[in-house]
């Protein structure tokens, strides 16, 4: 997987919560927490909706973004 660097502006309270998640060991760093959040957003909001529209099995889509 090729990873590209992007800049994102976040509210300060989001950043504080990300730091808590990292300090609790739930993620190794903020970048990974953000990647997981975006991955989950794609799964729930885009890919599942698209799979319903085009009758593609959600299980097939799930394996494509792991």
PDB file of C-alpha atoms in Angstrom:
ATOM      1  CA  UNK A   1       0.000   0.000   0.000  1.00  0.00           C
ATOM      2  CA  UNK A   2       1.401   3.362  -1.017  1.00  0.00           C
ATOM      3  CA  UNK A   3       0.917   5.988   1.688  1.00  0.00           C
ATOM      4  CA  UNK A   4       0.764   9.702   0.878  1.00  0.00           C
ATOM      5  CA  UNK A   5       1.279  12.574   3.265  1.00  0.00           C
ATOM      6  CA  UNK A   6      -1.623  15.004   3.640  1.00  0.00           C
ATOM      7  CA  UNK A   7      -2.315  17.912   5.959  1.00  0.00           C
ATOM      8  CA  UNK A   8      -5.500  17.967   7.994  1.00  0.00           C
ATOM      9  CA  UNK A   9      -6.818  20.723  10.222  1.00  0.00           C
ATOM     10  CA  UNK A  10      -8.505  19.349  13.330  1.00  0.00           C
ATOM     11  CA  UNK A  11     -10.217  21.010  16.248  1.00  0.00           C
ATOM     12  CA  UNK A  12      -7.966  21.048  19.299  1.00  0.00           C
ATOM     13  CA  UNK A  13     -10.308  18.774  21.263  1.00  0.00           C
ATOM     14  CA  UNK A  14     -10.011  16.097  18.520  1.00  0.00           C
ATOM     15  CA  UNK A  15      -6.243  16.253  18.819  1.00  0.00           C
ATOM     16  CA  UNK A  16      -6.425  15.938  22.607  1.00  0.00           C
ATOM     17  CA  UNK A  17      -8.610  12.841  22.298  1.00  0.00           C
ATOM     18  CA  UNK A  18      -6.222  11.339  19.730  1.00  0.00           C
ATOM     19  CA  UNK A  19      -3.359  11.899  22.165  1.00  0.00           C
ATOM     20  CA  UNK A  20      -5.319  10.097  24.910  1.00  0.00           C
ATOM     21  CA  UNK A  21      -5.963   7.137  22.609  1.00  0.00           C
ATOM     22  CA  UNK A  22      -2.254   6.951  21.783  1.00  0.00           C
ATOM     23  CA  UNK A  23      -1.165   7.325  25.416  1.00  0.00           C
ATOM     24  CA  UNK A  24      -3.554   4.511  26.415  1.00  0.00           C
ATOM     25  CA  UNK A  25      -1.877   2.285  23.829  1.00  0.00           C
ATOM     26  CA  UNK A  26      -4.938   1.911  21.626  1.00  0.00           C
ATOM     27  CA  UNK A  27      -2.921   3.189  18.642  1.00  0.00           C
ATOM     28  CA  UNK A  28       0.832   3.456  18.115  1.00  0.00           C
ATOM     29  CA  UNK A  29       0.534   7.080  16.955  1.00  0.00           C
ATOM     30  CA  UNK A  30      -1.951   9.736  15.818  1.00  0.00           C
ATOM     31  CA  UNK A  31      -1.484   8.928  12.148  1.00  0.00           C
ATOM     32  CA  UNK A  32      -2.552   5.332  12.666  1.00  0.00           C
ATOM     33  CA  UNK A  33      -5.589   6.426  14.675  1.00  0.00           C
ATOM     34  CA  UNK A  34      -6.611   8.770  11.866  1.00  0.00           C
ATOM     35  CA  UNK A  35      -6.054   6.053   9.223  1.00  0.00           C
ATOM     36  CA  UNK A  36      -8.274   3.662  11.180  1.00  0.00           C
ATOM     37  CA  UNK A  37     -10.936   6.335  11.514  1.00  0.00           C
ATOM     38  CA  UNK A  38     -10.911   7.056   7.791  1.00  0.00           C
ATOM     39  CA  UNK A  39     -10.928   3.349   6.951  1.00  0.00           C
ATOM     40  CA  UNK A  40     -13.960   2.833   9.166  1.00  0.00           C
ATOM     41  CA  UNK A  41     -15.693   5.854   7.637  1.00  0.00           C
ATOM     42  CA  UNK A  42     -15.139   4.418   4.169  1.00  0.00           C
ATOM     43  CA  UNK A  43     -16.451   1.036   5.257  1.00  0.00           C
ATOM     44  CA  UNK A  44     -19.620   2.350   6.853  1.00  0.00           C
ATOM     45  CA  UNK A  45     -20.515   5.332   4.712  1.00  0.00           C
ATOM     46  CA  UNK A  46     -19.246   4.561   1.246  1.00  0.00           C
ATOM     47  CA  UNK A  47     -18.438   0.954   0.508  1.00  0.00           C
ATOM     48  CA  UNK A  48     -21.424  -0.618   2.254  1.00  0.00           C
ATOM     49  CA  UNK A  49     -23.782   1.869   0.625  1.00  0.00           C
ATOM     50  CA  UNK A  50     -22.209   1.183  -2.764  1.00  0.00           C
ATOM     51  CA  UNK A  51     -22.446  -2.554  -2.209  1.00  0.00           C
ATOM     52  CA  UNK A  52     -26.176  -2.271  -1.562  1.00  0.00           C
ATOM     53  CA  UNK A  53     -26.671  -0.186  -4.698  1.00  0.00           C
ATOM     54  CA  UNK A  54     -24.734  -2.529  -6.922  1.00  0.00           C
ATOM     55  CA  UNK A  55     -25.612  -5.770  -5.079  1.00  0.00           C
ATOM     56  CA  UNK A  56     -21.982  -6.597  -4.337  1.00  0.00           C
ATOM     57  CA  UNK A  57     -21.475  -8.737  -1.265  1.00  0.00           C
ATOM     58  CA  UNK A  58     -20.219  -6.648   1.694  1.00  0.00           C
ATOM     59  CA  UNK A  59     -17.884  -9.558   2.526  1.00  0.00           C
ATOM     60  CA  UNK A  60     -16.163  -9.080  -0.823  1.00  0.00           C
ATOM     61  CA  UNK A  61     -15.663  -5.379  -0.131  1.00  0.00           C
ATOM     62  CA  UNK A  62     -14.418  -6.058   3.405  1.00  0.00           C
ATOM     63  CA  UNK A  63     -11.516  -8.134   2.107  1.00  0.00           C
ATOM     64  CA  UNK A  64     -10.481  -5.384  -0.319  1.00  0.00           C
ATOM     65  CA  UNK A  65      -9.771  -2.737   2.340  1.00  0.00           C
ATOM     66  CA  UNK A  66      -8.144  -4.698   5.147  1.00  0.00           C
TER      67      UNK A  66
END
